[in-house]
mmCIF file of C-alpha atoms in Angstrom:
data_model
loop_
_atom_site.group_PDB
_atom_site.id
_atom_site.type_symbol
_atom_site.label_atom_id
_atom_site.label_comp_id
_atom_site.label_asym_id
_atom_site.label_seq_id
_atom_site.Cartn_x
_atom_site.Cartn_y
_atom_site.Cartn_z
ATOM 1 C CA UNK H 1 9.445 4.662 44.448
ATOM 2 C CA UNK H 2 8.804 0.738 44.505
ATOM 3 C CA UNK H 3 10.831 -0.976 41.704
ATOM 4 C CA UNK H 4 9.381 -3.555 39.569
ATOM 5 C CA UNK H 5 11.655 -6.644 39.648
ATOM 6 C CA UNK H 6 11.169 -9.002 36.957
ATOM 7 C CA UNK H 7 11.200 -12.826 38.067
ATOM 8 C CA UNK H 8 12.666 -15.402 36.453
ATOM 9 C CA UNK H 9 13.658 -19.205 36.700
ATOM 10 C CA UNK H 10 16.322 -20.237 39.440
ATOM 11 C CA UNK H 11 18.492 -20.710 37.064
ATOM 12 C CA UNK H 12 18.743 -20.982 32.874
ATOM 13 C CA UNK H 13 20.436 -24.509 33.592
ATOM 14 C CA UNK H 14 18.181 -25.591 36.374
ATOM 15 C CA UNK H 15 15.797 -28.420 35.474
ATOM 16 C CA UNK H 16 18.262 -30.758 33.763
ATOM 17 C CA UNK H 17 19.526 -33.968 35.299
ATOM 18 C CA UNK H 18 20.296 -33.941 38.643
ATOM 19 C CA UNK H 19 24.084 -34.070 39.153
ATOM 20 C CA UNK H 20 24.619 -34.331 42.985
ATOM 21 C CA UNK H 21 22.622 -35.779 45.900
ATOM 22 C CA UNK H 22 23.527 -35.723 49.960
ATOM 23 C CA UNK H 23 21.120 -38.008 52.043
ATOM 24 C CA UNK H 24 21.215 -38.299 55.530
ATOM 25 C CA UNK H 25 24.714 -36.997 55.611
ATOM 26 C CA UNK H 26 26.092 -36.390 59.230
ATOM 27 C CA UNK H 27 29.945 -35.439 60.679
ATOM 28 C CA UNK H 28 31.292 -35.654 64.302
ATOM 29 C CA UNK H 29 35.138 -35.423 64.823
ATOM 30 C CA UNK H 30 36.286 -36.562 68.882
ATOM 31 C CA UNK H 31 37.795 -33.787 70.785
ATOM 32 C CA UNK H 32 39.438 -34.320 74.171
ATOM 33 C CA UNK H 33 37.680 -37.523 74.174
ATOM 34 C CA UNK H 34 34.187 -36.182 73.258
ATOM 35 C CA UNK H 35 31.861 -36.505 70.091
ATOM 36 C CA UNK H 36 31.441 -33.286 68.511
ATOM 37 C CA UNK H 37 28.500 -33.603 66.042
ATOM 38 C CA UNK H 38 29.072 -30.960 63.389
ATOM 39 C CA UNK H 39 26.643 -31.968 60.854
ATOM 40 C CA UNK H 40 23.701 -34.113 61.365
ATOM 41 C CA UNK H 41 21.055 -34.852 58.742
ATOM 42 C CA UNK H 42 22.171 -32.759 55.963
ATOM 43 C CA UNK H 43 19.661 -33.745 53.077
ATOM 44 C CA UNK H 44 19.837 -31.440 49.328
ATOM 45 C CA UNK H 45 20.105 -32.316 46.074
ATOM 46 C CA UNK H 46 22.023 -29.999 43.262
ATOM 47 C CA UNK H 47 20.774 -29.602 39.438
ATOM 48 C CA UNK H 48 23.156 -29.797 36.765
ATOM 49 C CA UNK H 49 24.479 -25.971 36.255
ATOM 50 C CA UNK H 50 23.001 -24.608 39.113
ATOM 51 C CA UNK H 51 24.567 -21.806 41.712
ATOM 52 C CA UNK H 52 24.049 -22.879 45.324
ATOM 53 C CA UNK H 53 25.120 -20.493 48.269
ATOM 54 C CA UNK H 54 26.010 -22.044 51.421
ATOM 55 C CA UNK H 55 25.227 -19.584 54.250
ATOM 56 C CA UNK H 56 25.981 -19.789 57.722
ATOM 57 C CA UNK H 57 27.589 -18.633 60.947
ATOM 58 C CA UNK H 58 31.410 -19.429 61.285
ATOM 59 C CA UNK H 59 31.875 -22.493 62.897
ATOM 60 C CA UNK H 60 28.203 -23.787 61.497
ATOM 61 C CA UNK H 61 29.485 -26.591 59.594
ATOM 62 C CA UNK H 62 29.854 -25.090 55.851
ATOM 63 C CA UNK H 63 33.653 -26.016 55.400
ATOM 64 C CA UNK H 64 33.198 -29.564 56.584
ATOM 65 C CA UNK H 65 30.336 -30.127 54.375
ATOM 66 C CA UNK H 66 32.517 -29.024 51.308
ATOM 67 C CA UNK H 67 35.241 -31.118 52.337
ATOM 68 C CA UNK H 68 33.286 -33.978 52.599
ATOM 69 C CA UNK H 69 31.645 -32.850 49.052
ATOM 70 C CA UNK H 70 35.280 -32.570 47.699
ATOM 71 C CA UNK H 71 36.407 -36.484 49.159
ATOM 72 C CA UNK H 72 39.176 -34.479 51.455
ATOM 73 C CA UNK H 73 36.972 -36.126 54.397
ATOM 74 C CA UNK H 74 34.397 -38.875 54.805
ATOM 75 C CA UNK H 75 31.166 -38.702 56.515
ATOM 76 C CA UNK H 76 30.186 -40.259 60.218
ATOM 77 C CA UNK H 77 26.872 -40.892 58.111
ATOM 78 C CA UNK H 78 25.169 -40.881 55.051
ATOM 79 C CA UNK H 79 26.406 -40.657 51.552
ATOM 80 C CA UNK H 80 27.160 -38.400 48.610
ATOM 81 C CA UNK H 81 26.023 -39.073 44.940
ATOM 82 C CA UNK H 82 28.067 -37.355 42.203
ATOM 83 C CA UNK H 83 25.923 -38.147 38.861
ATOM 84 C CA UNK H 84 24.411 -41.176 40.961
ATOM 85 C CA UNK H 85 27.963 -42.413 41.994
ATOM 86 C CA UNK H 86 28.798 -42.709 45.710
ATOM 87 C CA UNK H 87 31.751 -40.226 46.568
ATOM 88 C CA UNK H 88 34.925 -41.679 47.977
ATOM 89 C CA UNK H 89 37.881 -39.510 47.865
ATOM 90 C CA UNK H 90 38.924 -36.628 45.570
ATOM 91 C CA UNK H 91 38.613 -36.929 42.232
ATOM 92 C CA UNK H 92 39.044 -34.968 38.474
ATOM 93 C CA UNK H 93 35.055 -34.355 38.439
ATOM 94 C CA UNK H 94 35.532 -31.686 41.286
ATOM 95 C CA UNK H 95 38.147 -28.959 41.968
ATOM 96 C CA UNK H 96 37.951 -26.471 45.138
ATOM 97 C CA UNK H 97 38.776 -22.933 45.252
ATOM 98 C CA UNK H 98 39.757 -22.029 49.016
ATOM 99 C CA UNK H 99 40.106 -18.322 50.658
ATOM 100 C CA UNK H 100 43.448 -18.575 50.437
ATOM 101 C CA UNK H 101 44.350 -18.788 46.257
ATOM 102 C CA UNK H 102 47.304 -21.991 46.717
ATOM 103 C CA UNK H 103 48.605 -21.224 44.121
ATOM 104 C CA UNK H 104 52.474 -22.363 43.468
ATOM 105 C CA UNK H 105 54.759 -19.469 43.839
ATOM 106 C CA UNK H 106 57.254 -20.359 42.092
ATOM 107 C CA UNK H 107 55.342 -20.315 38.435
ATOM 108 C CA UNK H 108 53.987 -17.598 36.695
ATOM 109 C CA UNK H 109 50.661 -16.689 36.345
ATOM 110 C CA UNK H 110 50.690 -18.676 32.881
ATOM 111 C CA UNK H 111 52.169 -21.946 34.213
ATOM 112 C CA UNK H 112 49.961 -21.820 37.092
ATOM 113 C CA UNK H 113 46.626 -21.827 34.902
ATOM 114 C CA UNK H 114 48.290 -24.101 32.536
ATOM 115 C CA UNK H 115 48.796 -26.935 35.812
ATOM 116 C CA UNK H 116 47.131 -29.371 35.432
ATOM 117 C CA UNK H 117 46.253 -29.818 31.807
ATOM 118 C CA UNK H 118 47.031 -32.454 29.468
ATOM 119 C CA UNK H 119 47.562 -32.749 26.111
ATOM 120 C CA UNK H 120 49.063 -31.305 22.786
ATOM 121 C CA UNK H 121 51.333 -28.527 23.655
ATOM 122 C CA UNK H 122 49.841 -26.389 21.075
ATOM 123 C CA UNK H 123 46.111 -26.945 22.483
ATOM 124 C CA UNK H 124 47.138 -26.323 26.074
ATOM 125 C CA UNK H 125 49.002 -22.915 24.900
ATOM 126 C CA UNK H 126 45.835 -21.769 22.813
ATOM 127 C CA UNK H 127 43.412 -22.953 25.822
ATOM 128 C CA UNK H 128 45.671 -21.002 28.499
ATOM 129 C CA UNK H 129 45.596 -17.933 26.499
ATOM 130 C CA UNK H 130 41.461 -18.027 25.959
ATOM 131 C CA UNK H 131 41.166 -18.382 29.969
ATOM 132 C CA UNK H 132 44.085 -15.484 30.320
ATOM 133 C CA UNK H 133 41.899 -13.327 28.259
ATOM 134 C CA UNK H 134 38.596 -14.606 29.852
ATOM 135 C CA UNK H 135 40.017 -13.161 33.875
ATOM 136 C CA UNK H 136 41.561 -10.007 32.166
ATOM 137 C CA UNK H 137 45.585 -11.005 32.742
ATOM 138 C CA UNK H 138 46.729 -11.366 29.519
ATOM 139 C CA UNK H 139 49.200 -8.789 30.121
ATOM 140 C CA UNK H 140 50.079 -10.640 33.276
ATOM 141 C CA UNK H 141 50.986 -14.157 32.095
ATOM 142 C CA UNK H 142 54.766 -13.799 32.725
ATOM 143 C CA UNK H 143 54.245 -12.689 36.654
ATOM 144 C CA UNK H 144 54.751 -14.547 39.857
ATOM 145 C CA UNK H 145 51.769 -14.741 42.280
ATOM 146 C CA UNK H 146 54.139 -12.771 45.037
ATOM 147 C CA UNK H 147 54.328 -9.733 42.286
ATOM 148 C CA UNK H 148 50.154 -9.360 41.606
ATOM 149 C CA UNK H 149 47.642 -8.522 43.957
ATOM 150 C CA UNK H 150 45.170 -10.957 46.143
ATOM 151 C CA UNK H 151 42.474 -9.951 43.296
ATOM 152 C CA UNK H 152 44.397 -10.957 40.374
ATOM 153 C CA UNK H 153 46.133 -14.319 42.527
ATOM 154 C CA UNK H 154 41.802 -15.218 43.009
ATOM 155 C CA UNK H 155 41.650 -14.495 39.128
ATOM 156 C CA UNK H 156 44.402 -17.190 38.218
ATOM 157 C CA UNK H 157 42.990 -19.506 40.567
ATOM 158 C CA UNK H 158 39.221 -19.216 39.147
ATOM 159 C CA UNK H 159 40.852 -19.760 35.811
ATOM 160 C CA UNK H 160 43.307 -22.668 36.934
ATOM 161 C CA UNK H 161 40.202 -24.933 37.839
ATOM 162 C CA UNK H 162 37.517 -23.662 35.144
ATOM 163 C CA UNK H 163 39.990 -24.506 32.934
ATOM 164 C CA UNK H 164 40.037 -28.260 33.838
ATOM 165 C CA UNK H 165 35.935 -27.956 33.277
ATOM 166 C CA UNK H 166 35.393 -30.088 36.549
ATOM 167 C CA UNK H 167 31.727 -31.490 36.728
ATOM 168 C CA UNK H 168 31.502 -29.414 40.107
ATOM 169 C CA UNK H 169 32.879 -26.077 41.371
ATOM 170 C CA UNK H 170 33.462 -26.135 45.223
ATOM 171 C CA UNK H 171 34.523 -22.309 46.502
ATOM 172 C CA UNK H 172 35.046 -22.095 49.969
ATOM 173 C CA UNK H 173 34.671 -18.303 50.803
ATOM 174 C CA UNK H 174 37.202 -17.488 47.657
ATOM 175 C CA UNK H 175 36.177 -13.615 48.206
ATOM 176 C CA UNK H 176 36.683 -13.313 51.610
ATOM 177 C CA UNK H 177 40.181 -11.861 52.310
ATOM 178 C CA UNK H 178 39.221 -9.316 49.532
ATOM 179 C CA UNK H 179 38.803 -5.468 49.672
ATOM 180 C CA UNK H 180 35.231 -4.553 49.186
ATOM 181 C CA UNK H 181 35.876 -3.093 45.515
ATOM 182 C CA UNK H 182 38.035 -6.246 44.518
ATOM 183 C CA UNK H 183 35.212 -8.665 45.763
ATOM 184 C CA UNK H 184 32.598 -7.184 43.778
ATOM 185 C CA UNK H 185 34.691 -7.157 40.858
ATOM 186 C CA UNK H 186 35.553 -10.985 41.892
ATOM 187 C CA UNK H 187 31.931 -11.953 42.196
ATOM 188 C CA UNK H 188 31.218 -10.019 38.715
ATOM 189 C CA UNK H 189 33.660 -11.820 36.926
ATOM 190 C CA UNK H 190 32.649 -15.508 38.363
ATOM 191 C CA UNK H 191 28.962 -15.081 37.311
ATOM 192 C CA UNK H 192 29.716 -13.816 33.691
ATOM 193 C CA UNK H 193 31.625 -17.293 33.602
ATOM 194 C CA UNK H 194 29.088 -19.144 35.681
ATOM 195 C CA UNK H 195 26.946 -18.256 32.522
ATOM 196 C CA UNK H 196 29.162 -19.192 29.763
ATOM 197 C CA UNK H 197 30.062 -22.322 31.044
ATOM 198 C CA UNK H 198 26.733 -23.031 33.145
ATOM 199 C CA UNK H 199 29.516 -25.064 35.570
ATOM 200 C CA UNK H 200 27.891 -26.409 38.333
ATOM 201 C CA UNK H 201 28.713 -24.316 42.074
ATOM 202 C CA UNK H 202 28.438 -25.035 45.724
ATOM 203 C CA UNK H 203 29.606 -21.506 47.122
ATOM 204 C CA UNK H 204 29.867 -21.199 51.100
ATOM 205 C CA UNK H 205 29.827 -17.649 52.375
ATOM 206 C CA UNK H 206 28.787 -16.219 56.001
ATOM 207 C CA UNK H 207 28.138 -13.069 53.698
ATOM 208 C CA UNK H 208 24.309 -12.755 53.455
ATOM 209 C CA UNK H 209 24.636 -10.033 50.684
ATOM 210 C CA UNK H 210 26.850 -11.824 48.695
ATOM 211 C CA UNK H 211 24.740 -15.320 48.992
ATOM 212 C CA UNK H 212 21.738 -12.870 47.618
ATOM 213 C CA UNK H 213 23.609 -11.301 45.072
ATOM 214 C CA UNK H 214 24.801 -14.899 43.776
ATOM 215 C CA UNK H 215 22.904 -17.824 44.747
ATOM 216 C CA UNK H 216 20.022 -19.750 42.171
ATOM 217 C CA UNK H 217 19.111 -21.459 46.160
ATOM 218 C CA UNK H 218 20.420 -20.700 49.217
ATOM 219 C CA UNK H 219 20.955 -23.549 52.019
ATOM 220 C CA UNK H 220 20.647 -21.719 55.491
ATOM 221 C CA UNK H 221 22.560 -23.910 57.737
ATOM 222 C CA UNK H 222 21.783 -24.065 61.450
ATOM 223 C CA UNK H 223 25.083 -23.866 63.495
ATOM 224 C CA UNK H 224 23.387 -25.774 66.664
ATOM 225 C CA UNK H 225 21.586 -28.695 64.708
ATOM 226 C CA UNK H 226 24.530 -28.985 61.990
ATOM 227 C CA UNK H 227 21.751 -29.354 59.629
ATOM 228 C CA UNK H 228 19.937 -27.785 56.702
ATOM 229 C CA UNK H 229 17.494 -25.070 58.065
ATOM 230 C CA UNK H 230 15.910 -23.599 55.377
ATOM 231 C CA UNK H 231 16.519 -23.784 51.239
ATOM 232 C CA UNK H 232 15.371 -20.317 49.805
ATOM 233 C CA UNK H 233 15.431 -20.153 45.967
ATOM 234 C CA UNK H 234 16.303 -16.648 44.820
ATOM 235 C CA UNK H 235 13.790 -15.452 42.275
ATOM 236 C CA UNK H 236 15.999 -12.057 41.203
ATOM 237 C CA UNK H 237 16.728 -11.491 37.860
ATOM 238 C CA UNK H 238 20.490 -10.774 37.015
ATOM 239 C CA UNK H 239 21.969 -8.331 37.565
ATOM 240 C CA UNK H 240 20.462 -7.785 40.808
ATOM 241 C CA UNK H 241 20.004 -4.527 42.520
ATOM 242 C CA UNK H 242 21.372 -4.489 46.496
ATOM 243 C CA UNK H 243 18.818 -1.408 46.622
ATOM 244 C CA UNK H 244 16.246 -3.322 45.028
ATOM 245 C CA UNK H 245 12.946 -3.859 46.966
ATOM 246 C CA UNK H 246 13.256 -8.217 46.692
ATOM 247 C CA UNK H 247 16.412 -8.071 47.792
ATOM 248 C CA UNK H 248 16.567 -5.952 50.466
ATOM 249 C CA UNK H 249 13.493 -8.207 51.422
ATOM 250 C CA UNK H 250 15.610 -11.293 51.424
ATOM 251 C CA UNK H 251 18.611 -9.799 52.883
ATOM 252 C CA UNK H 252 16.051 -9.202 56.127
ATOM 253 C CA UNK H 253 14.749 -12.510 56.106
ATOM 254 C CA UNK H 254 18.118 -14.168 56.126
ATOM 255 C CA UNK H 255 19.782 -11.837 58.335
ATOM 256 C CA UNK H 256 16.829 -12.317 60.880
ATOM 257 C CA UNK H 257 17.117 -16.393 60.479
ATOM 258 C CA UNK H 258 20.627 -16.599 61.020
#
């Protein structure tokens, strides 16, 4: 039996201001005294409080576009506008969540979500303990990162940067190194918080069911060109159904394009 899937905006925060713009934006890094052009032409723009997937074959490009989103690396060419401002370097406005959580090992779970902040001590305790509630480790404050598992170390590093309420959430295939269960649960948990906060995301995954499952837009990058191949807004409401017929229908498509 066909289901009826209801269709809704790309996103309840989509249509306000737009917060970040990429023109023209190319990358080529010399290798044994070559040119390698990794990205070439990369043109998107991001509404404030949208959730962009970045999908693409390993090797495509995706990480090097972040980096460059994050200031860790310039472009060859183009430019980056954060809120119409030409991006530089790192800076407050965006924090990064890699595969690997980086957290610091020697601090508790507590301490770790509480790096970073500034202000009365009182404030920063009560703030810690609403974001140790909101990832479910409030029984967990007091433990190092070596005696919890990859799930919950992914947990304290969502919370570490949500906390800091950056204008831009960069997550470079957080989910990755996850058992199946633990990833779903992960995913879960950062789109119940994508919706209370409505921060704005630039995800990259090589998954193409979790892109679905996530994504206002998807960019489908093109590993020969290095550039944008296709933008595919996801018209699924949430929660959406992996057996559902529109999903299954873009899960083809993408798989089939990539």
């Amino acid at each position: 039996m066909k289901r009826h899937l209801k269709v809704i905006a790309p996103s309840p925060f989509a249509g306000r201001e737009k917060i970040l713009e990429i023109r023209g934006l190319g990358k080529r890094f010399e290798s044994n005294g070559r040119l390698l052009k990794v990205l070439d032409q990369v043109d998107f723009t991001v509404g404030e409080g949208e959730f962009i997937c970045i999908l693409g074959r390993s090797g495509c490009g995706k990480t090097t576009l972040l980096n460059i989103l994050a200031g860790f690396i310039p472009p060859t060419a183009g430019e980056v506008l954060l809120r119409g401002r030409p991006v530089s370097g790192p800076g407050p406005d965006r924090c990064v969540v890699f595969q690997e959580d980086a957290l610091f090992p020697w601090l508790t779970v507590e301490e770790n979500i509480a790096f970073g902040m500034r202000g009365p001590k009182q404030a920063v305790k009560d703030e810690v303990e609403h974001f140790l509630s909101l990832v479910g480790l409030t029984e967990f404050r007091s433990y190092l990162p070596r005696e919890i598992s990859g799930g919950m170390k992914q947990r304290v590093a969502l919370a570490r940067v949500l906390i800091l309420r950056p204008a831009l959430l960069l997550m470079d295939e957080p989910f990755a190194a996850l058992d199946a269960q633990a990833r779903q649960g992960m995913q879960n948990l950062l789109l119940s918080l994508w919706a209370k906060f409505a921060h704005t995301i630039l995800f990259v995954t090589h998954d193409v069911g979790e892109a679905v499952k996530m994504a206002d837009r998807i960019l489908l990058m093109d590993g020969d060109t290095g550039s944008i191949r296709e933008e595919i807004p996801v018209h699924l409401a949430r929660p959406r159904e992996k057996d559902s017929v529109g999903f299954l229908r873009l899960l083809r498509h993408l798989m089939e394009r990539l």
